[in-house]
C-alpha positions as a Python dict, from the first residue, in 0.01 Angstrom:
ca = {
    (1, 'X'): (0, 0, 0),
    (2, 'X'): (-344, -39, 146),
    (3, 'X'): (-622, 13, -24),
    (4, 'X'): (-1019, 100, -13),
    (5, 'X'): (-1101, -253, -44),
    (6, 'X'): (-959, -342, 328),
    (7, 'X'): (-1263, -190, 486),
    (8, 'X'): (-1494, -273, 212),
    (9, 'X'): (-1504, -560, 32),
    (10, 'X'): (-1256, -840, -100),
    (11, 'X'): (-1076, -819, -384),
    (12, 'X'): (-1323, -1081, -585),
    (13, 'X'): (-1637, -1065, -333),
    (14, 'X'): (-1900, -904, -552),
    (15, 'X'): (-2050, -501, -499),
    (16, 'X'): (-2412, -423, -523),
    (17, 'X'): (-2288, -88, -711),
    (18, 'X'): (-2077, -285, -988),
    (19, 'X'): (-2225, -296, -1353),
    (20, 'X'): (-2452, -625, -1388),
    (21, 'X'): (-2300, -734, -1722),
    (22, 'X'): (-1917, -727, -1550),
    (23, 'X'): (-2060, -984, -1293),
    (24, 'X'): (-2004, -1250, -1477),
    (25, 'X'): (-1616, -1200, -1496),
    (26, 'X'): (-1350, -1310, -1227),
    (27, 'X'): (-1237, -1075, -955),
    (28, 'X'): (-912, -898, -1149),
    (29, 'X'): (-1063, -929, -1478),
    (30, 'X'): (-1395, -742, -1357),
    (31, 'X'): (-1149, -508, -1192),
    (32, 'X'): (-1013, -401, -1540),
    (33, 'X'): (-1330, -444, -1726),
    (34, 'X'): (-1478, -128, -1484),
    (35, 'X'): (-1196, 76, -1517),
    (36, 'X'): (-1181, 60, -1850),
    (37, 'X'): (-1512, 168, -1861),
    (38, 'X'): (-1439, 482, -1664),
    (39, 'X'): (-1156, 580, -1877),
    (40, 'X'): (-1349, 545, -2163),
    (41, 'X'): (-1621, 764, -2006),
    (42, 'X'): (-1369, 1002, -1887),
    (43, 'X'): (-1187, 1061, -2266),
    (44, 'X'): (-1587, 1139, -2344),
    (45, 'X'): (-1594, 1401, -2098),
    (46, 'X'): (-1328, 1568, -2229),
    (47, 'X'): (-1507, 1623, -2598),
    (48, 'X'): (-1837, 1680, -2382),
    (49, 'X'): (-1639, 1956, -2223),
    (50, 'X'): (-1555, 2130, -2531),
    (51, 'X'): (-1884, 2100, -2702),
    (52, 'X'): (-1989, 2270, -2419),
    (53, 'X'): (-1827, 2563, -2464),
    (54, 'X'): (-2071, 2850, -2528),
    (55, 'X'): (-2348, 2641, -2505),
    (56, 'X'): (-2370, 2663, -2092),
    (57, 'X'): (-2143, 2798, -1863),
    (58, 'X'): (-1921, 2576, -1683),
    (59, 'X'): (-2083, 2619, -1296),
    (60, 'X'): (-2475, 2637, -1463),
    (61, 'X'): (-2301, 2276, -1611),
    (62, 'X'): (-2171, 2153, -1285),
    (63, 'X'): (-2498, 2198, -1097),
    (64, 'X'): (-2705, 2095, -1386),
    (65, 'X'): (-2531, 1749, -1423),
    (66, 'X'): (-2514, 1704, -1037),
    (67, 'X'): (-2870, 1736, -1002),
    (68, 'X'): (-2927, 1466, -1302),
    (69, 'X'): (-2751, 1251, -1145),
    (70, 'X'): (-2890, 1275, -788),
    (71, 'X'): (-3228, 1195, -938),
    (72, 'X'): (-3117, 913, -1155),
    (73, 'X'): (-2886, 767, -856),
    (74, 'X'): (-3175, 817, -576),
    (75, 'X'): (-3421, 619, -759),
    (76, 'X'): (-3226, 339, -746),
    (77, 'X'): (-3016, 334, -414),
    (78, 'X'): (-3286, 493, -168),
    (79, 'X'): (-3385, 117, -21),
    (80, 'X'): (-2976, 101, 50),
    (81, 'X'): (-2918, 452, 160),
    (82, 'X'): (-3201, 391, 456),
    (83, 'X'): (-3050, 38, 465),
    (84, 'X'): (-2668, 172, 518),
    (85, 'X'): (-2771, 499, 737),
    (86, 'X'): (-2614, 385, 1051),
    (87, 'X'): (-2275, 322, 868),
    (88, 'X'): (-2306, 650, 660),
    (89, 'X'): (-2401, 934, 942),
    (90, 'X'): (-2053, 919, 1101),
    (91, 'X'): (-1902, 1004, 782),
    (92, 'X'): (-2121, 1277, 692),
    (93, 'X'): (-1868, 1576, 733),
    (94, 'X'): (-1615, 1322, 544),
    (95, 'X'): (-1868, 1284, 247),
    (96, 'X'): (-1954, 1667, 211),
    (97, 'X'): (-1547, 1735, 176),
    (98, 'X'): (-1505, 1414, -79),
    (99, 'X'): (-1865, 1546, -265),
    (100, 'X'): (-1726, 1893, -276),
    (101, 'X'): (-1372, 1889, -359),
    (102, 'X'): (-1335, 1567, -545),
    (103, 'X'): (-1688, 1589, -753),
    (104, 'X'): (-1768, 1953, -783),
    (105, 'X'): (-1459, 2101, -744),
    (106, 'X'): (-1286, 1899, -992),
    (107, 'X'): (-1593, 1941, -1237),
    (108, 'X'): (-1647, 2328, -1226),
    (109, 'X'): (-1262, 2383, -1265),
    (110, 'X'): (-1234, 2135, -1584),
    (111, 'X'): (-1523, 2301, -1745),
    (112, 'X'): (-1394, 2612, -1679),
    (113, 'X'): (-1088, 2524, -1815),
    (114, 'X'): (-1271, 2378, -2141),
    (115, 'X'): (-1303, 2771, -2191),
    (116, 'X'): (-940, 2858, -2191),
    (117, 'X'): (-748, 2561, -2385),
    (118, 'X'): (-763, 2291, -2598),
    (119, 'X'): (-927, 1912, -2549),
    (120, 'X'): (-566, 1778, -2626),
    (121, 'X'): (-440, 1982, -2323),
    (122, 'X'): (-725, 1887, -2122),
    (123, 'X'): (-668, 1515, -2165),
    (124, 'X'): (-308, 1508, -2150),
    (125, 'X'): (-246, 1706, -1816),
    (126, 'X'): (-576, 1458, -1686),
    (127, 'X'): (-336, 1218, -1713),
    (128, 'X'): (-145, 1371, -1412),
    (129, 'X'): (-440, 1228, -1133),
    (130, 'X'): (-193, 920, -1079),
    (131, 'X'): (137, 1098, -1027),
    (132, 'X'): (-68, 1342, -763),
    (133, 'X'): (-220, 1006, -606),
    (134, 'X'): (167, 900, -532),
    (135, 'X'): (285, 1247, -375),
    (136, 'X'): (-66, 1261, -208),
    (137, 'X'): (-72, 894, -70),
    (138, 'X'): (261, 933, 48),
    (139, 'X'): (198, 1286, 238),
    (140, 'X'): (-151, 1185, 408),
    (141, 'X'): (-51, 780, 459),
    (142, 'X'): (354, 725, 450),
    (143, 'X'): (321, 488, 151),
    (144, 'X'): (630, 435, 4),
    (145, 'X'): (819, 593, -285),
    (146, 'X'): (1087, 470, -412),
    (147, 'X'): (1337, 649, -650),
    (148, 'X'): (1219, 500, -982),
    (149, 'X'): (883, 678, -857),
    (150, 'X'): (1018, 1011, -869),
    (151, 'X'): (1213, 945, -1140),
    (152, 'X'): (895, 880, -1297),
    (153, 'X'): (677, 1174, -1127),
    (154, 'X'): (978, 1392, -1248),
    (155, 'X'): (907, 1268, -1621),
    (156, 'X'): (586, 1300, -1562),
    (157, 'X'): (603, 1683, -1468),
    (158, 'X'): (812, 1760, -1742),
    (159, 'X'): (574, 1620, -2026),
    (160, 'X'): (292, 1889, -1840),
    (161, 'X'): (540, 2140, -1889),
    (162, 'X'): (575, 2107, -2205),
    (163, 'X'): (212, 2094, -2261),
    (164, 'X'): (152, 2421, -2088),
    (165, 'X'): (484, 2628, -2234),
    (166, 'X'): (391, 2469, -2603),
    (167, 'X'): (754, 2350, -2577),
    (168, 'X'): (825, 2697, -2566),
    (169, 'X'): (1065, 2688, -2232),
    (170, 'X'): (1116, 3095, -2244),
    (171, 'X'): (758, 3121, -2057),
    (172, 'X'): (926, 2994, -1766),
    (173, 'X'): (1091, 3285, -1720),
    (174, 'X'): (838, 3506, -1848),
    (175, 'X'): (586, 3300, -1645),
    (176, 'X'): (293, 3328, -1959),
    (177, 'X'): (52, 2992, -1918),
    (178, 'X'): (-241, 2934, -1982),
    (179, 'X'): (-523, 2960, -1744),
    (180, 'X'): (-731, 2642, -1864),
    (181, 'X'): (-435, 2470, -1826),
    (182, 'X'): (-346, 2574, -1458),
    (183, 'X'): (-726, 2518, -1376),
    (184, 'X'): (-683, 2150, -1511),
    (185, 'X'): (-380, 2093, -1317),
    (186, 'X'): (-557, 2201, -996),
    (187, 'X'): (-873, 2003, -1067),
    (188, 'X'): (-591, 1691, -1099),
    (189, 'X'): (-475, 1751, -755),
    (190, 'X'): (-868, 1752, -585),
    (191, 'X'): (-967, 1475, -821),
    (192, 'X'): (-633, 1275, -656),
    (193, 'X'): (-688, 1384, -351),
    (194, 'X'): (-1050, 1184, -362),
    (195, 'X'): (-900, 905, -487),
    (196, 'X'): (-671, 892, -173),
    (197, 'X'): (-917, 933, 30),
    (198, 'X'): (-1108, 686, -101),
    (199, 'X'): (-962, 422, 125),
    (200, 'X'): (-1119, 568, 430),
    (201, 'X'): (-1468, 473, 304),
    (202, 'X'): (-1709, 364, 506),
    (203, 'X'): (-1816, 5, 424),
    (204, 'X'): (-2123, 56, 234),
    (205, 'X'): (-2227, -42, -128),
    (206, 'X'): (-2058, 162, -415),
    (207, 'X'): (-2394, 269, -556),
    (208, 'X'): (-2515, 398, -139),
    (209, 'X'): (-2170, 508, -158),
    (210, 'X'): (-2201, 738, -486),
    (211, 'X'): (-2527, 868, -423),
    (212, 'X'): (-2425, 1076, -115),
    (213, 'X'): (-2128, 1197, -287),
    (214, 'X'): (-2304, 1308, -588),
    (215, 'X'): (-2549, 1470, -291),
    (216, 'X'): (-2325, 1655, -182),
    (217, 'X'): (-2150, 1770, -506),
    (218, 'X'): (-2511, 1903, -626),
    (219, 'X'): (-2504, 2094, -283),
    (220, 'X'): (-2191, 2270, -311),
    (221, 'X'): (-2249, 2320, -691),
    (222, 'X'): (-2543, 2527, -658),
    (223, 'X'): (-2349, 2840, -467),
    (224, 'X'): (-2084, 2839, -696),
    (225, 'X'): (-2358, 2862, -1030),
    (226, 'X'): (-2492, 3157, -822),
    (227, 'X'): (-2162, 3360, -762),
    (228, 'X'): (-2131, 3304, -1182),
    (229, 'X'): (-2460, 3393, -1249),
    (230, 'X'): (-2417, 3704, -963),
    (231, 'X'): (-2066, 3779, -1116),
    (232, 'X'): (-2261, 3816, -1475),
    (233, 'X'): (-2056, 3482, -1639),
    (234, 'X'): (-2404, 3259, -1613),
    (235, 'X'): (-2537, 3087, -1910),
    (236, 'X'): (-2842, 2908, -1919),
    (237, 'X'): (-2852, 2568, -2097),
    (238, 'X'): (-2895, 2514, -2513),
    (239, 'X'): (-3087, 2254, -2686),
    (240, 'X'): (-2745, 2144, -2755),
    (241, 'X'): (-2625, 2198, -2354),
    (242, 'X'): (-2943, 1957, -2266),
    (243, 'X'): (-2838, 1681, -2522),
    (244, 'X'): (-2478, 1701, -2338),
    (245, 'X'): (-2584, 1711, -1989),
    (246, 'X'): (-2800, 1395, -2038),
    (247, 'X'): (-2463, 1235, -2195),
    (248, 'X'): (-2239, 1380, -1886),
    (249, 'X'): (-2466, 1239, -1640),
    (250, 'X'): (-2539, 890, -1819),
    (251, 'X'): (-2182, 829, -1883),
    (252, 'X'): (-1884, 1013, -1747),
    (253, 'X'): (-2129, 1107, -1400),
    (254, 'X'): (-2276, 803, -1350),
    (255, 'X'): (-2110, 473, -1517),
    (256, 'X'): (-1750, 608, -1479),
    (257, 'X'): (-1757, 728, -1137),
    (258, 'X'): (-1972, 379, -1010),
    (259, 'X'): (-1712, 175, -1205),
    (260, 'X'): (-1421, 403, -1065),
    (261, 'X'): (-1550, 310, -686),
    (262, 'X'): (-1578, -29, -747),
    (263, 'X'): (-1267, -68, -920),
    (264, 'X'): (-1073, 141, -640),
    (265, 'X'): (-1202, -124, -398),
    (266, 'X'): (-1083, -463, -623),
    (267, 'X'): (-741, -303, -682),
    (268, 'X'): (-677, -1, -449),
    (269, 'X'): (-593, 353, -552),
    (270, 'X'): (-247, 279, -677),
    (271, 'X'): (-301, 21, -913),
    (272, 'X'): (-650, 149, -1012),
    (273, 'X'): (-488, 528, -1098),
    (274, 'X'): (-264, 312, -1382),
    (275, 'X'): (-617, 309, -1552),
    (276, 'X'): (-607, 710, -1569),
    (277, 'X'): (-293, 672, -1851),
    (278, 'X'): (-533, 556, -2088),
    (279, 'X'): (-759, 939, -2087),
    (280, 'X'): (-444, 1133, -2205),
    (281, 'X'): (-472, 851, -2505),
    (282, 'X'): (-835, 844, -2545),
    (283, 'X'): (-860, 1230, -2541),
    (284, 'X'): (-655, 1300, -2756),
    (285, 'X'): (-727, 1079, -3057),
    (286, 'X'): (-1079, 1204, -2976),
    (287, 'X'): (-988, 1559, -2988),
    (288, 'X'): (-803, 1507, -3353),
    (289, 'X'): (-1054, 1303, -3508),
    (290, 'X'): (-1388, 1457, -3361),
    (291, 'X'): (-1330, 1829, -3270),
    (292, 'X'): (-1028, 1831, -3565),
    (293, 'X'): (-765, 1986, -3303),
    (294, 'X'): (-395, 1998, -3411),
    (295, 'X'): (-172, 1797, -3285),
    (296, 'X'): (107, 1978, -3252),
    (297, 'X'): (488, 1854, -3188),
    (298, 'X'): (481, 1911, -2810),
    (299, 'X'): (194, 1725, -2763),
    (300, 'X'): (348, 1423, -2902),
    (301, 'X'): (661, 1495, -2660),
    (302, 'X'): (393, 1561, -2394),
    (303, 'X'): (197, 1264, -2417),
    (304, 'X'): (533, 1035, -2413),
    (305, 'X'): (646, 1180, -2122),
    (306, 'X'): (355, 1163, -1958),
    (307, 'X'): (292, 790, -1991),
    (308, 'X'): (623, 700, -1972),
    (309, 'X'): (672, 889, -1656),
    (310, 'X'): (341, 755, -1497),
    (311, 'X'): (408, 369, -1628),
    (312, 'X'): (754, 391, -1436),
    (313, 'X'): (620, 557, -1081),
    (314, 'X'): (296, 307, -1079),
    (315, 'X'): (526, -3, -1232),
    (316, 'X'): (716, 39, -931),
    (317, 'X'): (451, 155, -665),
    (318, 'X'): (318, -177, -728),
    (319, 'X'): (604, -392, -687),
    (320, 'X'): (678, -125, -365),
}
């Protein structure tokens, strides 16, 4: 499988975007250390989400945190945007799409689903982005799949199903789901799709890198918190919603998604999206022991299946 770091850096040459105190580690250590990190961040996100709910409304949150972070990202990388602008101005159709679809897309549909289901469903189904990845990867770029890999996608898809049907398998045939759940699932697929895409990144510093995309997410964010505010759905921003955004954008905005790029570019996007098994985890013991969600039988079945399916397709996309 090829992978971002081929036109970026080598696997243990050092990034100007990686975290200072993971310098001091060796190439595949560092690797893990940062995408730990962003899973971490990401199983925050999903409680951020949540506590969120009627406090702002999920496209006022979207553009809100994209606009944090373009002026906390800009104040550092400016010297290496004007530095990198030769490299970056081909790609500048290619970084609206990835800023869009991949950073505000994914955002304003998992907030919006935050409204409609549970944190435990939210982290669980997250925990789909690698199984998308593998069906992605192999539509766009012919990597390989092997059997074991849909044996595992198939688990994979059956644990969501049992997330969204609450192990109740009549609403298949009365077709009843939930709607944050379908939003989730769809934000999966755009949030894979980046990570694909991720590959074809111009070779320029993780931290130049992210502060175009998160450009360009605050750009298309701001139309869509203006059809919600037009449409009568807007909610302006708590106390409370300010205390979360400046946690979103610290942590799950900014550390996560500059760990994420760097990580994607030591490992790849296959071996990087085995990181994205530990939010279903994370989430979810976050969701019982902060927000005091059940956790109900099917989510136990749910979050087997899930990992299980996921270990199996990435075990063997590796060795592939």
């Amino acid at each position: 499988m090829s992978s971002a770091g081929s036109r970026t850096a080598t696997r243990d040459e050092p990034s100007e975007g990686s975290v200072p105190l993971l310098m001091f580690a060796s190439g595949p250590v560092r690797a893990y250390l940062l995408l730990c990190t962003t899973t971490l961040c990401w199983g925050a996100n999903t409680i951020f989400a949540k506590l969120a709910v009627g406090e702002v409304s999920p496209m006022m949150l979207t553009a809100w945190r994209w606009l944090g972070v373009v002026l906390l990202v800009w104040m550092l990388a400016y010297r290496r945007v004007i530095r990198d602008w030769d490299l970056l101005r081909p790609h500048l159709v290619y970084l609206l799409l990835m800023g869009i679809f991949g950073f505000s897309g994914f955002n304003g549909l998992f907030y919006a689903a935050a409204h409609q289901t549970t944190a435990l469903n939210l982290g669980i189904i997250q925990g789909t982005v690698p199984v998308f990845v593998i069906i992605g990867a192999f539509i766009v770029f012919r990597d390989r799949v092997t059997l074991l890999q849909c044996l595992g996608i198939f688990v994979t898809l059956i644990g969501v199903l049992f997330v969204v049907t609450e192990g109740d398998v009549t609403r298949l045939q009365q077709l009843t789901f939930n709607a944050g759940d379908l939003m989730i699932i769809l934000a999966c697929a755009l949030y894979a799709g980046y990570t694909i895409w991720l590959r074809e990144k111009p070779a320029v510093s993780a931290l130049t890198w992210f502060a175009m995309l998160a450009t360009a997410a605050f750009i298309a964010s701001v139309p869509m918190a203006i059809v919600e505010w037009q449409l009568g759905f807007g909610q302006y921003p708590t106390p409370t919603a300010w205390g979360l955004l400046v946690l979103i954008i610290l942590l799950p905005s900014f550390l996560a998604q500059i760990c994420f790029i760097r990580g994607v570019e030591l490992l790849g996007p296959g071996r990087a999206g085995v990181f994205v098994n530990l939010v279903p985890i994370l989430s979810s013991i976050a969701a019982v022991f902060v927000l005091g969600e059940a956790f109900e039988w099917f989510h136990a079945v749910a979050l087997v299946l899930v990992i299980a399916g996921i270990g199996v397709a990435e075990r063997f996309a590796i060795r592939a």
